[in-house]
Amino acid sequence: MTRRDIVTAVPTSFHTDGTLDEPGSRAIFRYVGLSGNEGAFILGTTGEFPAVNEAEFDRLIAAAVDELSGRMRVIAHVGQPSAYEAVRRVEIARSHGVREFAALTPYYLSVTEESLFEYFSAVSAAVGDGELYVYIYPKLSGNPVSPELLVRLAELPNIVGAKASELSLEQIAAYRAVVPADFIIYTGADRDLVAAGEVGAQGVVSGVSSVLPAPFRALARAADSGDAAEVARAQVAVDDVVSVIGGDMPRMKAALRILGIADGTVRMSLAQPDEAALAEIERVVAAYS
């Protein structure tokens, strides 16, 4: 059977004054833990990691491990602009028992491929006996990873896979064509669980599944069954929720409020959904929760 992991990118809850809402974040972790998904991606883009300081990172990783251990894999995102900062976050996460990590490429300033290789070499060494995913998101980081560089990174100790966000299926296929057969590739495109699998990905890292996991689980089951008509029906439901919520953290927080999970908001300067958007969020929550 084709591997189709659904790894949930988990939002972080904040109070309206911007302070960390740890009880709300724990409630989201517990909710995600009941989804049936294969893993939780903690403090990635959906978790607003650029706005979370080191002390808060420590608290949130500890909370995630506490709430999710035994339920699903916990993947801690540690990517930072410098290897020094990324390694420090690896050390914090390891102190809480985390053994799976992801690291975004350095961001904000453009760097060379050799600098990227040095960065991931340092993070890989810090991971120790754990596993590391290269997080590739050139639209936001400004630093792409070529297939040739990914081949070099795949040879480093502990680097077992990559998460590719806002890359085309053709780009994912280009990665698949050159990395080892056991190298794991996750797409960051919520709706592409099946489509990315057809070009060699092993699953999706999905923020929308933190709110409405049921359509994603149904799509995975339909794909496993091989029933093309059922896959088409399940894909329509996934496309519906993704079109309404997408990678929009304020919309995810609004859905979590509607569900009664957490009453938090975002810390980053992101636009809140208007009345029409809220009505659509209420519709998909009612239809798919």
GROMACS .gro file of C-alpha atoms in nm:
model
  289
    1MET     CA    1   0.000   0.000   0.000
    2THR     CA    2   0.127   0.350  -0.089
    3ARG     CA    3   0.238   0.553   0.211
    4ARG     CA    4   0.004   0.851   0.262
    5ASP     CA    5   0.099   1.017   0.590
    6ILE     CA    6  -0.112   1.311   0.701
    7VAL     CA    7   0.107   1.522   0.928
    8THR     CA    8  -0.088   1.804   1.090
    9ALA     CA    9   0.076   2.146   1.097
   10VAL     CA   10  -0.048   2.271   1.435
   11PRO     CA   11  -0.146   2.635   1.503
   12THR     CA   12  -0.027   2.814   1.816
   13SER     CA   13  -0.290   2.996   2.022
   14PHE     CA   14  -0.232   3.352   2.141
   15HIS     CA   15  -0.438   3.586   2.356
   16THR     CA   16  -0.572   3.906   2.199
   17ASP     CA   17  -0.295   4.104   2.372
   18GLY     CA   18  -0.035   3.890   2.194
   19THR     CA   19   0.074   3.680   2.492
   20LEU     CA   20   0.104   3.305   2.455
   21ASP     CA   21  -0.214   3.110   2.527
   22GLU     CA   22  -0.063   2.787   2.655
   23PRO     CA   23  -0.394   2.633   2.774
   24GLY     CA   24  -0.545   2.706   2.432
   25SER     CA   25  -0.243   2.561   2.255
   26ARG     CA   26  -0.266   2.248   2.469
   27ALA     CA   27  -0.635   2.218   2.379
   28ILE     CA   28  -0.541   2.230   2.011
   29PHE     CA   29  -0.275   1.963   2.066
   30ARG     CA   30  -0.534   1.738   2.234
   31TYR     CA   31  -0.781   1.792   1.951
   32VAL     CA   32  -0.516   1.712   1.690
   33GLY     CA   33  -0.422   1.403   1.889
   34LEU     CA   34  -0.770   1.262   1.831
   35SER     CA   35  -0.757   1.313   1.453
   36GLY     CA   36  -0.609   0.977   1.358
   37ASN     CA   37  -0.339   1.155   1.161
   38GLU     CA   38   0.012   1.017   1.158
   39GLY     CA   39   0.200   1.312   1.303
   40ALA     CA   40   0.202   1.667   1.436
   41PHE     CA   41   0.431   1.936   1.292
   42ILE     CA   42   0.495   2.175   1.580
   43LEU     CA   43   0.597   2.541   1.541
   44GLY     CA   44   0.622   2.548   1.167
   45THR     CA   45   0.473   2.822   0.951
   46THR     CA   46   0.121   2.741   1.074
   47GLY     CA   47   0.254   2.761   1.431
   48GLU     CA   48   0.388   3.115   1.363
   49PHE     CA   49   0.742   3.015   1.459
   50PRO     CA   50   0.907   3.348   1.359
   51ALA     CA   51   0.703   3.520   1.632
   52VAL     CA   52   0.782   3.267   1.907
   53ASN     CA   53   1.081   3.327   2.131
   54GLU     CA   54   1.310   3.060   2.273
   55ALA     CA   55   1.140   3.040   2.613
   56GLU     CA   56   0.801   3.000   2.446
   57PHE     CA   57   0.945   2.739   2.211
   58ASP     CA   58   1.056   2.545   2.519
   59ARG     CA   59   0.709   2.564   2.676
   60LEU     CA   60   0.525   2.471   2.357
   61ILE     CA   61   0.746   2.175   2.272
   62ALA     CA   62   0.709   2.045   2.628
   63ALA     CA   63   0.331   2.086   2.602
   64ALA     CA   64   0.317   1.911   2.263
   65VAL     CA   65   0.514   1.613   2.390
   66ASP     CA   66   0.299   1.599   2.703
   67GLU     CA   67  -0.029   1.604   2.510
   68LEU     CA   68   0.065   1.401   2.201
   69SER     CA   69   0.314   1.134   2.308
   70GLY     CA   70   0.166   0.792   2.248
   71ARG     CA   71  -0.092   0.934   2.008
   72MET     CA   72   0.117   1.044   1.710
   73ARG     CA   73   0.463   1.143   1.597
   74VAL     CA   74   0.585   1.482   1.716
   75ILE     CA   75   0.802   1.669   1.464
   76ALA     CA   76   0.956   1.985   1.607
   77HIS     CA   77   1.038   2.258   1.359
   78VAL     CA   78   1.368   2.423   1.452
   79GLY     CA   79   1.453   2.630   1.143
   80GLN     CA   80   1.609   2.971   1.205
   81PRO     CA   81   1.814   3.228   1.012
   82SER     CA   82   2.134   3.086   1.163
   83ALA     CA   83   2.266   2.739   1.239
   84TYR     CA   84   2.349   2.862   1.591
   85GLU     CA   85   1.982   2.936   1.665
   86ALA     CA   86   1.856   2.621   1.494
   87VAL     CA   87   2.096   2.400   1.690
   88ARG     CA   88   1.986   2.565   2.014
   89ARG     CA   89   1.625   2.474   1.937
   90VAL     CA   90   1.726   2.118   1.854
   91GLU     CA   91   1.888   2.095   2.197
   92ILE     CA   92   1.573   2.226   2.368
   93ALA     CA   93   1.345   1.986   2.180
   94ARG     CA   94   1.576   1.691   2.248
   95SER     CA   95   1.563   1.772   2.620
   96HIS     CA   96   1.189   1.702   2.602
   97GLY     CA   97   1.236   1.370   2.423
   98VAL     CA   98   1.172   1.484   2.065
   99ARG     CA   99   1.343   1.266   1.806
  100GLU     CA  100   1.198   1.403   1.483
  101PHE     CA  101   1.287   1.749   1.355
  102ALA     CA  102   1.236   1.973   1.055
  103ALA     CA  103   1.443   2.278   0.969
  104LEU     CA  104   1.350   2.550   0.724
  105THR     CA  105   1.638   2.680   0.520
  106PRO     CA  106   1.790   3.003   0.656
  107TYR     CA  107   1.566   3.292   0.558
  108TYR     CA  108   1.552   3.670   0.504
  109LEU     CA  109   1.906   3.695   0.359
  110SER     CA  110   2.001   3.509   0.043
  111VAL     CA  111   2.264   3.241   0.095
  112THR     CA  112   2.471   3.016  -0.129
  113GLU     CA  113   2.416   2.644  -0.173
  114GLU     CA  114   2.739   2.580   0.015
  115SER     CA  115   2.611   2.789   0.307
  116LEU     CA  116   2.288   2.587   0.302
  117PHE     CA  117   2.489   2.267   0.313
  118GLU     CA  118   2.691   2.395   0.609
  119TYR     CA  119   2.372   2.498   0.791
  120PHE     CA  120   2.210   2.157   0.751
  121SER     CA  121   2.534   1.981   0.838
  122ALA     CA  122   2.533   2.160   1.174
  123VAL     CA  123   2.166   2.089   1.240
  124SER     CA  124   2.207   1.726   1.135
  125ALA     CA  125   2.495   1.681   1.378
  126ALA     CA  126   2.287   1.831   1.661
  127VAL     CA  127   1.998   1.591   1.594
  128GLY     CA  128   2.212   1.301   1.718
  129ASP     CA  129   2.013   0.979   1.710
  130GLY     CA  130   1.703   1.155   1.576
  131GLU     CA  131   1.572   1.223   1.225
  132LEU     CA  132   1.572   1.549   1.031
  133TYR     CA  133   1.357   1.680   0.745
  134VAL     CA  134   1.476   1.958   0.517
  135TYR     CA  135   1.198   2.219   0.503
  136ILE     CA  136   1.196   2.380   0.159
  137TYR     CA  137   0.980   2.692   0.120
  138PRO     CA  138   1.154   2.929  -0.122
  139LYS     CA  139   0.852   3.158  -0.164
  140LEU     CA  140   0.884   3.268   0.200
  141SER     CA  141   1.246   3.189   0.285
  142GLY     CA  142   1.395   3.326  -0.033
  143ASN     CA  143   1.636   3.032  -0.051
  144PRO     CA  144   1.559   2.740  -0.284
  145VAL     CA  145   1.704   2.391  -0.264
  146SER     CA  146   1.806   2.246  -0.598
  147PRO     CA  147   1.768   1.874  -0.668
  148GLU     CA  148   2.148   1.853  -0.676
  149LEU     CA  149   2.176   2.009  -0.331
  150LEU     CA  150   1.901   1.783  -0.192
  151VAL     CA  151   2.104   1.481  -0.308
  152ARG     CA  152   2.400   1.609  -0.106
  153LEU     CA  153   2.182   1.678   0.196
  154ALA     CA  154   2.029   1.330   0.177
  155GLU     CA  155   2.378   1.191   0.231
  156LEU     CA  156   2.417   1.369   0.566
  157PRO     CA  157   2.359   1.164   0.883
  158ASN     CA  158   2.003   1.181   1.016
  159ILE     CA  159   1.848   1.361   0.717
  160VAL     CA  160   1.565   1.130   0.618
  161GLY     CA  161   1.336   1.348   0.410
  162ALA     CA  162   1.206   1.686   0.301
  163LYS     CA  163   0.893   1.896   0.329
  164ALA     CA  164   0.831   2.095   0.009
  165SER     CA  165   0.591   2.388   0.035
  166GLU     CA  166   0.437   2.573  -0.260
  167LEU     CA  167   0.637   2.371  -0.508
  168SER     CA  168   0.474   2.220  -0.816
  169LEU     CA  169   0.416   1.852  -0.867
  170GLU     CA  170   0.684   1.868  -1.135
  171GLN     CA  171   0.934   2.004  -0.883
  172ILE     CA  172   0.844   1.730  -0.635
  173ALA     CA  173   0.887   1.471  -0.910
  174ALA     CA  174   1.230   1.618  -0.986
  175TYR     CA  175   1.332   1.567  -0.622
  176ARG     CA  176   1.194   1.213  -0.624
  177ALA     CA  177   1.393   1.127  -0.934
  178VAL     CA  178   1.730   1.195  -0.772
  179VAL     CA  179   1.704   1.114  -0.399
  180PRO     CA  180   1.728   0.761  -0.256
  181ALA     CA  181   1.418   0.543  -0.266
  182ASP     CA  182   1.378   0.553   0.113
  183PHE     CA  183   1.404   0.934   0.130
  184ILE     CA  184   1.066   1.071   0.244
  185ILE     CA  185   0.908   1.365   0.065
  186TYR     CA  186   0.608   1.548   0.209
  187THR     CA  187   0.418   1.812   0.017
  188GLY     CA  188   0.298   2.122   0.199
  189ALA     CA  189  -0.003   2.150  -0.035
  190ASP     CA  190  -0.304   2.038   0.171
  191ARG     CA  191  -0.513   1.933  -0.127
  192ASP     CA  192  -0.239   1.726  -0.295
  193LEU     CA  193  -0.231   1.417  -0.073
  194VAL     CA  194  -0.317   1.192  -0.367
  195ALA     CA  195  -0.170   1.397  -0.652
  196ALA     CA  196   0.168   1.433  -0.481
  197GLY     CA  197   0.166   1.062  -0.402
  198GLU     CA  198   0.138   0.989  -0.772
  199VAL     CA  199   0.471   1.166  -0.832
  200GLY     CA  200   0.648   0.998  -0.542
  201ALA     CA  201   0.560   1.189  -0.223
  202GLN     CA  202   0.482   0.995   0.094
  203GLY     CA  203   0.226   1.233   0.237
  204VAL     CA  204   0.123   1.587   0.321
  205VAL     CA  205   0.194   1.835   0.599
  206SER     CA  206  -0.145   2.001   0.631
  207GLY     CA  207  -0.250   2.300   0.840
  208VAL     CA  208  -0.615   2.265   0.743
  209SER     CA  209  -0.622   1.914   0.892
  210SER     CA  210  -0.561   2.073   1.233
  211VAL     CA  211  -0.915   2.208   1.211
  212LEU     CA  212  -1.106   1.959   0.996
  213PRO     CA  213  -0.919   1.628   0.974
  214ALA     CA  214  -1.214   1.414   0.865
  215PRO     CA  215  -1.206   1.499   0.490
  216PHE     CA  216  -0.833   1.423   0.477
  217ARG     CA  217  -0.876   1.087   0.650
  218ALA     CA  218  -1.160   1.006   0.409
  219LEU     CA  219  -0.941   1.093   0.111
  220ALA     CA  220  -0.659   0.870   0.237
  221ARG     CA  221  -0.903   0.580   0.287
  222ALA     CA  222  -1.053   0.631  -0.058
  223ALA     CA  223  -0.709   0.635  -0.220
  224ASP     CA  224  -0.613   0.317  -0.036
  225SER     CA  225  -0.930   0.149  -0.159
  226GLY     CA  226  -0.850   0.223  -0.522
  227ASP     CA  227  -1.209   0.334  -0.589
  228ALA     CA  228  -1.169   0.622  -0.834
  229ALA     CA  229  -1.522   0.752  -0.784
  230GLU     CA  230  -1.477   0.758  -0.406
  231VAL     CA  231  -1.143   0.935  -0.445
  232ALA     CA  232  -1.310   1.200  -0.661
  233ARG     CA  233  -1.587   1.255  -0.403
  234ALA     CA  234  -1.339   1.274  -0.116
  235GLN     CA  235  -1.117   1.514  -0.312
  236VAL     CA  236  -1.412   1.750  -0.360
  237ALA     CA  237  -1.456   1.771   0.019
  238VAL     CA  238  -1.084   1.837   0.075
  239ASP     CA  239  -1.084   2.101  -0.199
  240ASP     CA  240  -1.384   2.267  -0.035
  241VAL     CA  241  -1.227   2.304   0.310
  242VAL     CA  242  -0.890   2.406   0.165
  243SER     CA  243  -1.051   2.673  -0.053
  244VAL     CA  244  -1.220   2.824   0.253
  245ILE     CA  245  -0.947   2.789   0.518
  246GLY     CA  246  -0.627   2.728   0.321
  247GLY     CA  247  -0.297   2.824   0.480
  248ASP     CA  248  -0.460   3.119   0.654
  249MET     CA  249  -0.386   3.111   1.029
  250PRO     CA  250  -0.658   3.363   1.129
  251ARG     CA  251  -0.914   3.147   0.951
  252MET     CA  252  -0.784   2.837   1.129
  253LYS     CA  253  -0.817   3.017   1.464
  254ALA     CA  254  -1.171   3.126   1.373
  255ALA     CA  255  -1.263   2.765   1.293
  256LEU     CA  256  -1.112   2.645   1.622
  257ARG     CA  257  -1.323   2.905   1.804
  258ILE     CA  258  -1.637   2.788   1.623
  259LEU     CA  259  -1.551   2.430   1.720
  260GLY     CA  260  -1.508   2.536   2.084
  261ILE     CA  261  -1.147   2.411   2.091
  262ALA     CA  262  -0.955   2.730   2.165
  263ASP     CA  263  -1.049   3.097   2.182
  264GLY     CA  264  -0.711   3.229   2.070
  265THR     CA  265  -0.595   3.446   1.785
  266VAL     CA  266  -0.276   3.507   1.588
  267ARG     CA  267   0.030   3.699   1.703
  268MET     CA  268   0.162   3.788   1.359
  269SER     CA  269   0.021   4.084   1.164
  270LEU     CA  270  -0.232   3.893   0.956
  271ALA     CA  271  -0.573   4.009   0.835
  272GLN     CA  272  -0.875   3.869   1.015
  273PRO     CA  273  -1.154   3.703   0.812
  274ASP     CA  274  -1.445   3.931   0.724
  275GLU     CA  275  -1.811   3.844   0.774
  276ALA     CA  276  -1.841   3.665   0.440
  277ALA     CA  277  -1.534   3.455   0.515
  278LEU     CA  278  -1.661   3.373   0.864
  279ALA     CA  279  -1.990   3.253   0.715
  280GLU     CA  280  -1.799   3.021   0.482
  281ILE     CA  281  -1.585   2.894   0.771
  282GLU     CA  282  -1.901   2.821   0.970
  283ARG     CA  283  -2.039   2.634   0.667
  284VAL     CA  284  -1.743   2.402   0.625
  285VAL     CA  285  -1.715   2.342   0.999
  286ALA     CA  286  -2.080   2.239   1.007
  287ALA     CA  287  -2.040   2.021   0.700
  288TYR     CA  288  -1.713   1.841   0.780
  289SER     CA  289  -1.651   1.838   1.156
   0.00000   0.00000   0.00000
